[in-house]
């Protein structure tokens, strides 16, 4: 008799870590997939969105309602002494691939040991009614990015993940205080 089986898409440790961030896994969560594996799951490379300051738990509720969740860990900064760990939690493999191309790779254990990691929530398939609920409907027909400095979070909805410049600027703005606190100098390089 075996009660618990971990495998591709099933990691109890990851599921608990995501639950601590408000995301409940409905079916599977895929952690740090290689770019080729993300493409097998349907990711495509996408190549103009507004940046707004706010946050909503409806995004984590939306992500929790999706069957497959994609998690990617990475860092901003090249020095282990002052880099900022980032965990991307997404409902879309293409969005995950887009962020994987921006972030530097890091061991997944590094995220859980960081005192101030950033969390990026991507809800690409969130409904337009949910965006209306957030009072940004017509202003963000393609999506939006919202930074929450107090929670060290970035929320990306709709197709906003495709705007690499907006995503990089939002990540840089969130990471800068952490890098400064660790006596580093934030520079955009990627």
mmCIF file with all atom_site columns, C-alpha atoms in Angstrom:
data_model
loop_
_atom_site.group_PDB
_atom_site.id
_atom_site.type_symbol
_atom_site.label_atom_id
_atom_site.label_alt_id
_atom_site.label_comp_id
_atom_site.label_asym_id
_atom_site.label_entity_id
_atom_site.label_seq_id
_atom_site.pdbx_PDB_ins_code
_atom_site.Cartn_x
_atom_site.Cartn_y
_atom_site.Cartn_z
_atom_site.occupancy
_atom_site.B_iso_or_equiv
_atom_site.pdbx_formal_charge
_atom_site.auth_seq_id
_atom_site.auth_comp_id
_atom_site.auth_asym_id
_atom_site.auth_atom_id
_atom_site.pdbx_PDB_model_num
ATOM 1   C CA . UNK A 1 1   ? 0.000   0.000  0.000   1.00 0.00 ? 1   UNK A CA 1
ATOM 2   C CA . UNK A 1 2   ? 1.363   3.396  -1.037  1.00 0.00 ? 2   UNK A CA 1
ATOM 3   C CA . UNK A 1 3   ? -0.470  6.563  -0.071  1.00 0.00 ? 3   UNK A CA 1
ATOM 4   C CA . UNK A 1 4   ? 1.669   9.279  -1.602  1.00 0.00 ? 4   UNK A CA 1
ATOM 5   C CA . UNK A 1 5   ? 3.311   9.254  -5.005  1.00 0.00 ? 5   UNK A CA 1
ATOM 6   C CA . UNK A 1 6   ? 5.392   12.125 -6.256  1.00 0.00 ? 6   UNK A CA 1
ATOM 7   C CA . UNK A 1 7   ? 6.283   12.435 -9.911  1.00 0.00 ? 7   UNK A CA 1
ATOM 8   C CA . UNK A 1 8   ? 6.096   14.820 -12.843 1.00 0.00 ? 8   UNK A CA 1
ATOM 9   C CA . UNK A 1 9   ? 3.550   17.441 -11.865 1.00 0.00 ? 9   UNK A CA 1
ATOM 10  C CA . UNK A 1 10  ? 3.162   16.161 -8.294  1.00 0.00 ? 10  UNK A CA 1
ATOM 11  C CA . UNK A 1 11  ? 5.441   17.543 -5.579  1.00 0.00 ? 11  UNK A CA 1
ATOM 12  C CA . UNK A 1 12  ? 3.991   17.831 -2.112  1.00 0.00 ? 12  UNK A CA 1
ATOM 13  C CA . UNK A 1 13  ? 6.748   20.162 -0.916  1.00 0.00 ? 13  UNK A CA 1
ATOM 14  C CA . UNK A 1 14  ? 6.127   22.536 -3.826  1.00 0.00 ? 14  UNK A CA 1
ATOM 15  C CA . UNK A 1 15  ? 2.365   22.320 -3.303  1.00 0.00 ? 15  UNK A CA 1
ATOM 16  C CA . UNK A 1 16  ? 2.781   23.348 0.352   1.00 0.00 ? 16  UNK A CA 1
ATOM 17  C CA . UNK A 1 17  ? 5.087   26.223 -0.652  1.00 0.00 ? 17  UNK A CA 1
ATOM 18  C CA . UNK A 1 18  ? 2.535   27.431 -3.213  1.00 0.00 ? 18  UNK A CA 1
ATOM 19  C CA . UNK A 1 19  ? -0.293  27.119 -0.672  1.00 0.00 ? 19  UNK A CA 1
ATOM 20  C CA . UNK A 1 20  ? 1.680   29.451 1.604   1.00 0.00 ? 20  UNK A CA 1
ATOM 21  C CA . UNK A 1 21  ? 1.543   31.987 -1.268  1.00 0.00 ? 21  UNK A CA 1
ATOM 22  C CA . UNK A 1 22  ? -2.235  31.575 -1.658  1.00 0.00 ? 22  UNK A CA 1
ATOM 23  C CA . UNK A 1 23  ? -2.218  29.186 -4.634  1.00 0.00 ? 23  UNK A CA 1
ATOM 24  C CA . UNK A 1 24  ? -3.875  25.800 -4.154  1.00 0.00 ? 24  UNK A CA 1
ATOM 25  C CA . UNK A 1 25  ? -2.956  23.105 -6.699  1.00 0.00 ? 25  UNK A CA 1
ATOM 26  C CA . UNK A 1 26  ? -6.042  21.617 -8.334  1.00 0.00 ? 26  UNK A CA 1
ATOM 27  C CA . UNK A 1 27  ? -4.294  18.958 -10.424 1.00 0.00 ? 27  UNK A CA 1
ATOM 28  C CA . UNK A 1 28  ? -0.592  19.350 -11.272 1.00 0.00 ? 28  UNK A CA 1
ATOM 29  C CA . UNK A 1 29  ? 2.175   21.877 -10.797 1.00 0.00 ? 29  UNK A CA 1
ATOM 30  C CA . UNK A 1 30  ? 5.194   21.777 -13.081 1.00 0.00 ? 30  UNK A CA 1
ATOM 31  C CA . UNK A 1 31  ? 8.385   23.104 -11.490 1.00 0.00 ? 31  UNK A CA 1
ATOM 32  C CA . UNK A 1 32  ? 11.394  24.519 -13.358 1.00 0.00 ? 32  UNK A CA 1
ATOM 33  C CA . UNK A 1 33  ? 10.688  22.800 -16.666 1.00 0.00 ? 33  UNK A CA 1
ATOM 34  C CA . UNK A 1 34  ? 13.314  23.191 -19.354 1.00 0.00 ? 34  UNK A CA 1
ATOM 35  C CA . UNK A 1 35  ? 12.362  25.420 -22.284 1.00 0.00 ? 35  UNK A CA 1
ATOM 36  C CA . UNK A 1 36  ? 11.835  22.366 -24.509 1.00 0.00 ? 36  UNK A CA 1
ATOM 37  C CA . UNK A 1 37  ? 9.500   20.827 -21.907 1.00 0.00 ? 37  UNK A CA 1
ATOM 38  C CA . UNK A 1 38  ? 7.507   24.075 -21.676 1.00 0.00 ? 38  UNK A CA 1
ATOM 39  C CA . UNK A 1 39  ? 7.170   24.062 -25.458 1.00 0.00 ? 39  UNK A CA 1
ATOM 40  C CA . UNK A 1 40  ? 5.860   20.469 -25.316 1.00 0.00 ? 40  UNK A CA 1
ATOM 41  C CA . UNK A 1 41  ? 3.190   21.743 -22.910 1.00 0.00 ? 41  UNK A CA 1
ATOM 42  C CA . UNK A 1 42  ? 2.137   24.341 -25.485 1.00 0.00 ? 42  UNK A CA 1
ATOM 43  C CA . UNK A 1 43  ? 4.438   27.300 -24.785 1.00 0.00 ? 43  UNK A CA 1
ATOM 44  C CA . UNK A 1 44  ? 5.165   29.636 -27.653 1.00 0.00 ? 44  UNK A CA 1
ATOM 45  C CA . UNK A 1 45  ? 7.559   32.575 -27.757 1.00 0.00 ? 45  UNK A CA 1
ATOM 46  C CA . UNK A 1 46  ? 5.586   35.796 -27.865 1.00 0.00 ? 46  UNK A CA 1
ATOM 47  C CA . UNK A 1 47  ? 7.010   38.911 -28.825 1.00 0.00 ? 47  UNK A CA 1
ATOM 48  C CA . UNK A 1 48  ? 1.903   46.799 -24.906 1.00 0.00 ? 48  UNK A CA 1
ATOM 49  C CA . UNK A 1 49  ? 0.720   46.896 -21.630 1.00 0.00 ? 49  UNK A CA 1
ATOM 50  C CA . UNK A 1 50  ? 0.233   49.267 -18.701 1.00 0.00 ? 50  UNK A CA 1
ATOM 51  C CA . UNK A 1 51  ? 1.989   48.955 -15.320 1.00 0.00 ? 51  UNK A CA 1
ATOM 52  C CA . UNK A 1 52  ? -0.235  49.715 -12.345 1.00 0.00 ? 52  UNK A CA 1
ATOM 53  C CA . UNK A 1 53  ? 0.229   49.555 -8.585  1.00 0.00 ? 53  UNK A CA 1
ATOM 54  C CA . UNK A 1 54  ? -2.330  47.304 -6.865  1.00 0.00 ? 54  UNK A CA 1
ATOM 55  C CA . UNK A 1 55  ? -2.963  43.667 -5.951  1.00 0.00 ? 55  UNK A CA 1
ATOM 56  C CA . UNK A 1 56  ? -5.889  41.269 -5.707  1.00 0.00 ? 56  UNK A CA 1
ATOM 57  C CA . UNK A 1 57  ? -6.412  37.854 -4.204  1.00 0.00 ? 57  UNK A CA 1
ATOM 58  C CA . UNK A 1 58  ? -8.790  37.083 -7.080  1.00 0.00 ? 58  UNK A CA 1
ATOM 59  C CA . UNK A 1 59  ? -5.681  36.340 -9.151  1.00 0.00 ? 59  UNK A CA 1
ATOM 60  C CA . UNK A 1 60  ? -4.467  33.651 -6.746  1.00 0.00 ? 60  UNK A CA 1
ATOM 61  C CA . UNK A 1 61  ? -8.009  32.269 -6.639  1.00 0.00 ? 61  UNK A CA 1
ATOM 62  C CA . UNK A 1 62  ? -8.023  32.125 -10.428 1.00 0.00 ? 62  UNK A CA 1
ATOM 63  C CA . UNK A 1 63  ? -4.660  30.349 -10.571 1.00 0.00 ? 63  UNK A CA 1
ATOM 64  C CA . UNK A 1 64  ? -5.886  27.901 -7.925  1.00 0.00 ? 64  UNK A CA 1
ATOM 65  C CA . UNK A 1 65  ? -8.837  26.998 -10.167 1.00 0.00 ? 65  UNK A CA 1
ATOM 66  C CA . UNK A 1 66  ? -6.636  25.946 -13.115 1.00 0.00 ? 66  UNK A CA 1
ATOM 67  C CA . UNK A 1 67  ? -5.702  22.276 -13.579 1.00 0.00 ? 67  UNK A CA 1
ATOM 68  C CA . UNK A 1 68  ? -2.024  22.716 -14.491 1.00 0.00 ? 68  UNK A CA 1
ATOM 69  C CA . UNK A 1 69  ? 0.182   25.309 -12.848 1.00 0.00 ? 69  UNK A CA 1
ATOM 70  C CA . UNK A 1 70  ? 3.697   26.117 -14.012 1.00 0.00 ? 70  UNK A CA 1
ATOM 71  C CA . UNK A 1 71  ? 6.321   27.239 -11.490 1.00 0.00 ? 71  UNK A CA 1
ATOM 72  C CA . UNK A 1 72  ? 9.695   28.649 -12.496 1.00 0.00 ? 72  UNK A CA 1
ATOM 73  C CA . UNK A 1 73  ? 12.411  29.795 -10.110 1.00 0.00 ? 73  UNK A CA 1
ATOM 74  C CA . UNK A 1 74  ? 15.080  32.287 -11.073 1.00 0.00 ? 74  UNK A CA 1
ATOM 75  C CA . UNK A 1 75  ? 17.093  35.259 -9.885  1.00 0.00 ? 75  UNK A CA 1
ATOM 76  C CA . UNK A 1 76  ? 17.567  38.900 -10.725 1.00 0.00 ? 76  UNK A CA 1
ATOM 77  C CA . UNK A 1 77  ? 21.208  39.874 -10.428 1.00 0.00 ? 77  UNK A CA 1
ATOM 78  C CA . UNK A 1 78  ? 24.408  37.998 -11.080 1.00 0.00 ? 78  UNK A CA 1
ATOM 79  C CA . UNK A 1 79  ? 25.976  38.030 -7.609  1.00 0.00 ? 79  UNK A CA 1
ATOM 80  C CA . UNK A 1 80  ? 24.759  35.423 -5.096  1.00 0.00 ? 80  UNK A CA 1
ATOM 81  C CA . UNK A 1 81  ? 25.506  37.924 -2.326  1.00 0.00 ? 81  UNK A CA 1
ATOM 82  C CA . UNK A 1 82  ? 22.949  40.479 -3.470  1.00 0.00 ? 82  UNK A CA 1
ATOM 83  C CA . UNK A 1 83  ? 20.694  38.805 -6.032  1.00 0.00 ? 83  UNK A CA 1
ATOM 84  C CA . UNK A 1 84  ? 16.921  38.585 -5.623  1.00 0.00 ? 84  UNK A CA 1
ATOM 85  C CA . UNK A 1 85  ? 15.222  35.207 -5.851  1.00 0.00 ? 85  UNK A CA 1
ATOM 86  C CA . UNK A 1 86  ? 12.025  35.084 -7.917  1.00 0.00 ? 86  UNK A CA 1
ATOM 87  C CA . UNK A 1 87  ? 9.306   32.434 -8.045  1.00 0.00 ? 87  UNK A CA 1
ATOM 88  C CA . UNK A 1 88  ? 6.947   32.590 -11.034 1.00 0.00 ? 88  UNK A CA 1
ATOM 89  C CA . UNK A 1 89  ? 3.550   30.902 -10.563 1.00 0.00 ? 89  UNK A CA 1
ATOM 90  C CA . UNK A 1 90  ? 1.591   30.737 -13.814 1.00 0.00 ? 90  UNK A CA 1
ATOM 91  C CA . UNK A 1 91  ? -1.433  29.203 -15.490 1.00 0.00 ? 91  UNK A CA 1
ATOM 92  C CA . UNK A 1 92  ? 0.292   29.294 -18.886 1.00 0.00 ? 92  UNK A CA 1
ATOM 93  C CA . UNK A 1 93  ? 3.468   27.571 -20.167 1.00 0.00 ? 93  UNK A CA 1
ATOM 94  C CA . UNK A 1 94  ? 4.087   30.377 -22.704 1.00 0.00 ? 94  UNK A CA 1
ATOM 95  C CA . UNK A 1 95  ? 4.066   32.952 -19.925 1.00 0.00 ? 95  UNK A CA 1
ATOM 96  C CA . UNK A 1 96  ? 6.426   30.780 -17.903 1.00 0.00 ? 96  UNK A CA 1
ATOM 97  C CA . UNK A 1 97  ? 8.765   30.511 -20.894 1.00 0.00 ? 97  UNK A CA 1
ATOM 98  C CA . UNK A 1 98  ? 8.669   34.285 -21.347 1.00 0.00 ? 98  UNK A CA 1
ATOM 99  C CA . UNK A 1 99  ? 9.781   34.855 -17.734 1.00 0.00 ? 99  UNK A CA 1
ATOM 100 C CA . UNK A 1 100 ? 12.325  32.011 -17.893 1.00 0.00 ? 100 UNK A CA 1
ATOM 101 C CA . UNK A 1 101 ? 14.008  33.943 -20.716 1.00 0.00 ? 101 UNK A CA 1
ATOM 102 C CA . UNK A 1 102 ? 14.298  37.031 -18.480 1.00 0.00 ? 102 UNK A CA 1
ATOM 103 C CA . UNK A 1 103 ? 15.450  35.457 -15.197 1.00 0.00 ? 103 UNK A CA 1
ATOM 104 C CA . UNK A 1 104 ? 18.760  33.778 -14.431 1.00 0.00 ? 104 UNK A CA 1
ATOM 105 C CA . UNK A 1 105 ? 18.505  30.118 -13.438 1.00 0.00 ? 105 UNK A CA 1
ATOM 106 C CA . UNK A 1 106 ? 18.855  29.135 -9.780  1.00 0.00 ? 106 UNK A CA 1
ATOM 107 C CA . UNK A 1 107 ? 18.487  25.966 -7.727  1.00 0.00 ? 107 UNK A CA 1
ATOM 108 C CA . UNK A 1 108 ? 14.914  25.649 -6.445  1.00 0.00 ? 108 UNK A CA 1
ATOM 109 C CA . UNK A 1 109 ? 16.120  25.321 -2.828  1.00 0.00 ? 109 UNK A CA 1
ATOM 110 C CA . UNK A 1 110 ? 17.555  28.835 -3.078  1.00 0.00 ? 110 UNK A CA 1
ATOM 111 C CA . UNK A 1 111 ? 14.039  30.298 -3.201  1.00 0.00 ? 111 UNK A CA 1
ATOM 112 C CA . UNK A 1 112 ? 12.931  28.745 0.073   1.00 0.00 ? 112 UNK A CA 1
ATOM 113 C CA . UNK A 1 113 ? 16.106  29.942 1.827   1.00 0.00 ? 113 UNK A CA 1
ATOM 114 C CA . UNK A 1 114 ? 15.860  33.579 0.695   1.00 0.00 ? 114 UNK A CA 1
ATOM 115 C CA . UNK A 1 115 ? 14.662  36.098 3.275   1.00 0.00 ? 115 UNK A CA 1
ATOM 116 C CA . UNK A 1 116 ? 12.890  38.303 0.709   1.00 0.00 ? 116 UNK A CA 1
ATOM 117 C CA . UNK A 1 117 ? 11.917  36.466 -2.481  1.00 0.00 ? 117 UNK A CA 1
ATOM 118 C CA . UNK A 1 118 ? 9.696   38.040 -5.116  1.00 0.00 ? 118 UNK A CA 1
ATOM 119 C CA . UNK A 1 119 ? 6.614   36.198 -6.318  1.00 0.00 ? 119 UNK A CA 1
ATOM 120 C CA . UNK A 1 120 ? 5.232   36.693 -9.821  1.00 0.00 ? 120 UNK A CA 1
ATOM 121 C CA . UNK A 1 121 ? 1.648   35.537 -10.344 1.00 0.00 ? 121 UNK A CA 1
ATOM 122 C CA . UNK A 1 122 ? 0.629   35.144 -13.988 1.00 0.00 ? 122 UNK A CA 1
ATOM 123 C CA . UNK A 1 123 ? -3.072  34.684 -14.727 1.00 0.00 ? 123 UNK A CA 1
ATOM 124 C CA . UNK A 1 124 ? -3.103  34.774 -18.514 1.00 0.00 ? 124 UNK A CA 1
ATOM 125 C CA . UNK A 1 125 ? -6.514  33.129 -18.806 1.00 0.00 ? 125 UNK A CA 1
ATOM 126 C CA . UNK A 1 126 ? -8.284  35.296 -16.234 1.00 0.00 ? 126 UNK A CA 1
ATOM 127 C CA . UNK A 1 127 ? -11.696 36.352 -17.503 1.00 0.00 ? 127 UNK A CA 1
ATOM 128 C CA . UNK A 1 128 ? -12.523 39.860 -18.649 1.00 0.00 ? 128 UNK A CA 1
ATOM 129 C CA . UNK A 1 129 ? -15.199 39.968 -15.931 1.00 0.00 ? 129 UNK A CA 1
ATOM 130 C CA . UNK A 1 130 ? -12.452 39.458 -13.350 1.00 0.00 ? 130 UNK A CA 1
ATOM 131 C CA . UNK A 1 131 ? -10.513 42.347 -14.904 1.00 0.00 ? 131 UNK A CA 1
ATOM 132 C CA . UNK A 1 132 ? -13.704 44.435 -14.722 1.00 0.00 ? 132 UNK A CA 1
ATOM 133 C CA . UNK A 1 133 ? -13.985 43.459 -11.055 1.00 0.00 ? 133 UNK A CA 1
ATOM 134 C CA . UNK A 1 134 ? -10.461 44.814 -10.583 1.00 0.00 ? 134 UNK A CA 1
ATOM 135 C CA . UNK A 1 135 ? -11.742 48.028 -12.269 1.00 0.00 ? 135 UNK A CA 1
ATOM 136 C CA . UNK A 1 136 ? -9.351  47.924 -15.179 1.00 0.00 ? 136 UNK A CA 1
ATOM 137 C CA . UNK A 1 137 ? -11.439 46.224 -17.866 1.00 0.00 ? 137 UNK A CA 1
ATOM 138 C CA . UNK A 1 138 ? -11.333 48.473 -20.936 1.00 0.00 ? 138 UNK A CA 1
ATOM 139 C CA . UNK A 1 139 ? -8.012  50.018 -19.948 1.00 0.00 ? 139 UNK A CA 1
ATOM 140 C CA . UNK A 1 140 ? -6.361  46.608 -20.137 1.00 0.00 ? 140 UNK A CA 1
ATOM 141 C CA . UNK A 1 141 ? -7.948  44.738 -23.027 1.00 0.00 ? 141 UNK A CA 1
ATOM 142 C CA . UNK A 1 142 ? -4.733  42.745 -23.565 1.00 0.00 ? 142 UNK A CA 1
ATOM 143 C CA . UNK A 1 143 ? -3.848  42.504 -19.892 1.00 0.00 ? 143 UNK A CA 1
ATOM 144 C CA . UNK A 1 144 ? -2.007  44.386 -17.215 1.00 0.00 ? 144 UNK A CA 1
ATOM 145 C CA . UNK A 1 145 ? 0.856   44.143 -14.750 1.00 0.00 ? 145 UNK A CA 1
ATOM 146 C CA . UNK A 1 146 ? 0.418   45.293 -11.158 1.00 0.00 ? 146 UNK A CA 1
ATOM 147 C CA . UNK A 1 147 ? 3.215   45.548 -8.594  1.00 0.00 ? 147 UNK A CA 1
ATOM 148 C CA . UNK A 1 148 ? 2.641   45.178 -4.859  1.00 0.00 ? 148 UNK A CA 1
ATOM 149 C CA . UNK A 1 149 ? 5.813   46.359 -3.127  1.00 0.00 ? 149 UNK A CA 1
ATOM 150 C CA . UNK A 1 150 ? 4.592   45.487 0.389   1.00 0.00 ? 150 UNK A CA 1
ATOM 151 C CA . UNK A 1 151 ? 4.009   41.840 -0.570  1.00 0.00 ? 151 UNK A CA 1
ATOM 152 C CA . UNK A 1 152 ? 7.027   41.672 -2.920  1.00 0.00 ? 152 UNK A CA 1
ATOM 153 C CA . UNK A 1 153 ? 4.670   40.519 -5.657  1.00 0.00 ? 153 UNK A CA 1
ATOM 154 C CA . UNK A 1 154 ? 4.009   41.170 -9.302  1.00 0.00 ? 154 UNK A CA 1
ATOM 155 C CA . UNK A 1 155 ? 0.629   40.220 -10.762 1.00 0.00 ? 155 UNK A CA 1
ATOM 156 C CA . UNK A 1 156 ? 0.436   39.812 -14.526 1.00 0.00 ? 156 UNK A CA 1
ATOM 157 C CA . UNK A 1 157 ? -2.963  39.233 -16.140 1.00 0.00 ? 157 UNK A CA 1
ATOM 158 C CA . UNK A 1 158 ? -4.010  38.516 -19.710 1.00 0.00 ? 158 UNK A CA 1
ATOM 159 C CA . UNK A 1 159 ? -1.308  38.781 -22.355 1.00 0.00 ? 159 UNK A CA 1
ATOM 160 C CA . UNK A 1 160 ? 0.759   41.352 -20.437 1.00 0.00 ? 160 UNK A CA 1
ATOM 161 C CA . UNK A 1 161 ? 3.517   38.758 -20.029 1.00 0.00 ? 161 UNK A CA 1
ATOM 162 C CA . UNK A 1 162 ? 4.271   39.242 -23.747 1.00 0.00 ? 162 UNK A CA 1
ATOM 163 C CA . UNK A 1 163 ? 5.470   42.814 -23.110 1.00 0.00 ? 163 UNK A CA 1
ATOM 164 C CA . UNK A 1 164 ? 9.032   42.002 -22.069 1.00 0.00 ? 164 UNK A CA 1
ATOM 165 C CA . UNK A 1 165 ? 9.942   45.630 -21.431 1.00 0.00 ? 165 UNK A CA 1
ATOM 166 C CA . UNK A 1 166 ? 7.039   46.215 -19.024 1.00 0.00 ? 166 UNK A CA 1
ATOM 167 C CA . UNK A 1 167 ? 7.764   42.952 -17.194 1.00 0.00 ? 167 UNK A CA 1
ATOM 168 C CA . UNK A 1 168 ? 11.486  43.767 -16.905 1.00 0.00 ? 168 UNK A CA 1
ATOM 169 C CA . UNK A 1 169 ? 10.721  47.280 -15.631 1.00 0.00 ? 169 UNK A CA 1
ATOM 170 C CA . UNK A 1 170 ? 8.284   45.944 -13.038 1.00 0.00 ? 170 UNK A CA 1
ATOM 171 C CA . UNK A 1 171 ? 10.742  43.277 -11.871 1.00 0.00 ? 171 UNK A CA 1
ATOM 172 C CA . UNK A 1 172 ? 13.542  45.856 -11.681 1.00 0.00 ? 172 UNK A CA 1
ATOM 173 C CA . UNK A 1 173 ? 11.367  48.202 -9.610  1.00 0.00 ? 173 UNK A CA 1
ATOM 174 C CA . UNK A 1 174 ? 10.474  45.415 -7.165  1.00 0.00 ? 174 UNK A CA 1
ATOM 175 C CA . UNK A 1 175 ? 14.012  44.025 -6.962  1.00 0.00 ? 175 UNK A CA 1
ATOM 176 C CA . UNK A 1 176 ? 15.860  47.341 -6.539  1.00 0.00 ? 176 UNK A CA 1
ATOM 177 C CA . UNK A 1 177 ? 15.108  47.861 -2.808  1.00 0.00 ? 177 UNK A CA 1
ATOM 178 C CA . UNK A 1 178 ? 16.194  44.294 -1.998  1.00 0.00 ? 178 UNK A CA 1
ATOM 179 C CA . UNK A 1 179 ? 19.402  44.613 -4.026  1.00 0.00 ? 179 UNK A CA 1
ATOM 180 C CA . UNK A 1 180 ? 20.198  47.958 -2.339  1.00 0.00 ? 180 UNK A CA 1
ATOM 181 C CA . UNK A 1 181 ? 19.529  46.458 1.105   1.00 0.00 ? 181 UNK A CA 1
ATOM 182 C CA . UNK A 1 182 ? 22.027  43.706 0.279   1.00 0.00 ? 182 UNK A CA 1
ATOM 183 C CA . UNK A 1 183 ? 24.595  46.361 -0.689  1.00 0.00 ? 183 UNK A CA 1
ATOM 184 C CA . UNK A 1 184 ? 24.307  45.696 -4.398  1.00 0.00 ? 184 UNK A CA 1
ATOM 185 C CA . UNK A 1 185 ? 23.752  48.008 -7.344  1.00 0.00 ? 185 UNK A CA 1
ATOM 186 C CA . UNK A 1 186 ? 20.762  47.180 -9.568  1.00 0.00 ? 186 UNK A CA 1
ATOM 187 C CA . UNK A 1 187 ? 21.677  47.242 -13.253 1.00 0.00 ? 187 UNK A CA 1
ATOM 188 C CA . UNK A 1 188 ? 19.577  46.080 -16.192 1.00 0.00 ? 188 UNK A CA 1
ATOM 189 C CA . UNK A 1 189 ? 21.528  43.599 -18.264 1.00 0.00 ? 189 UNK A CA 1
ATOM 190 C CA . UNK A 1 190 ? 19.188  40.989 -19.673 1.00 0.00 ? 190 UNK A CA 1
#
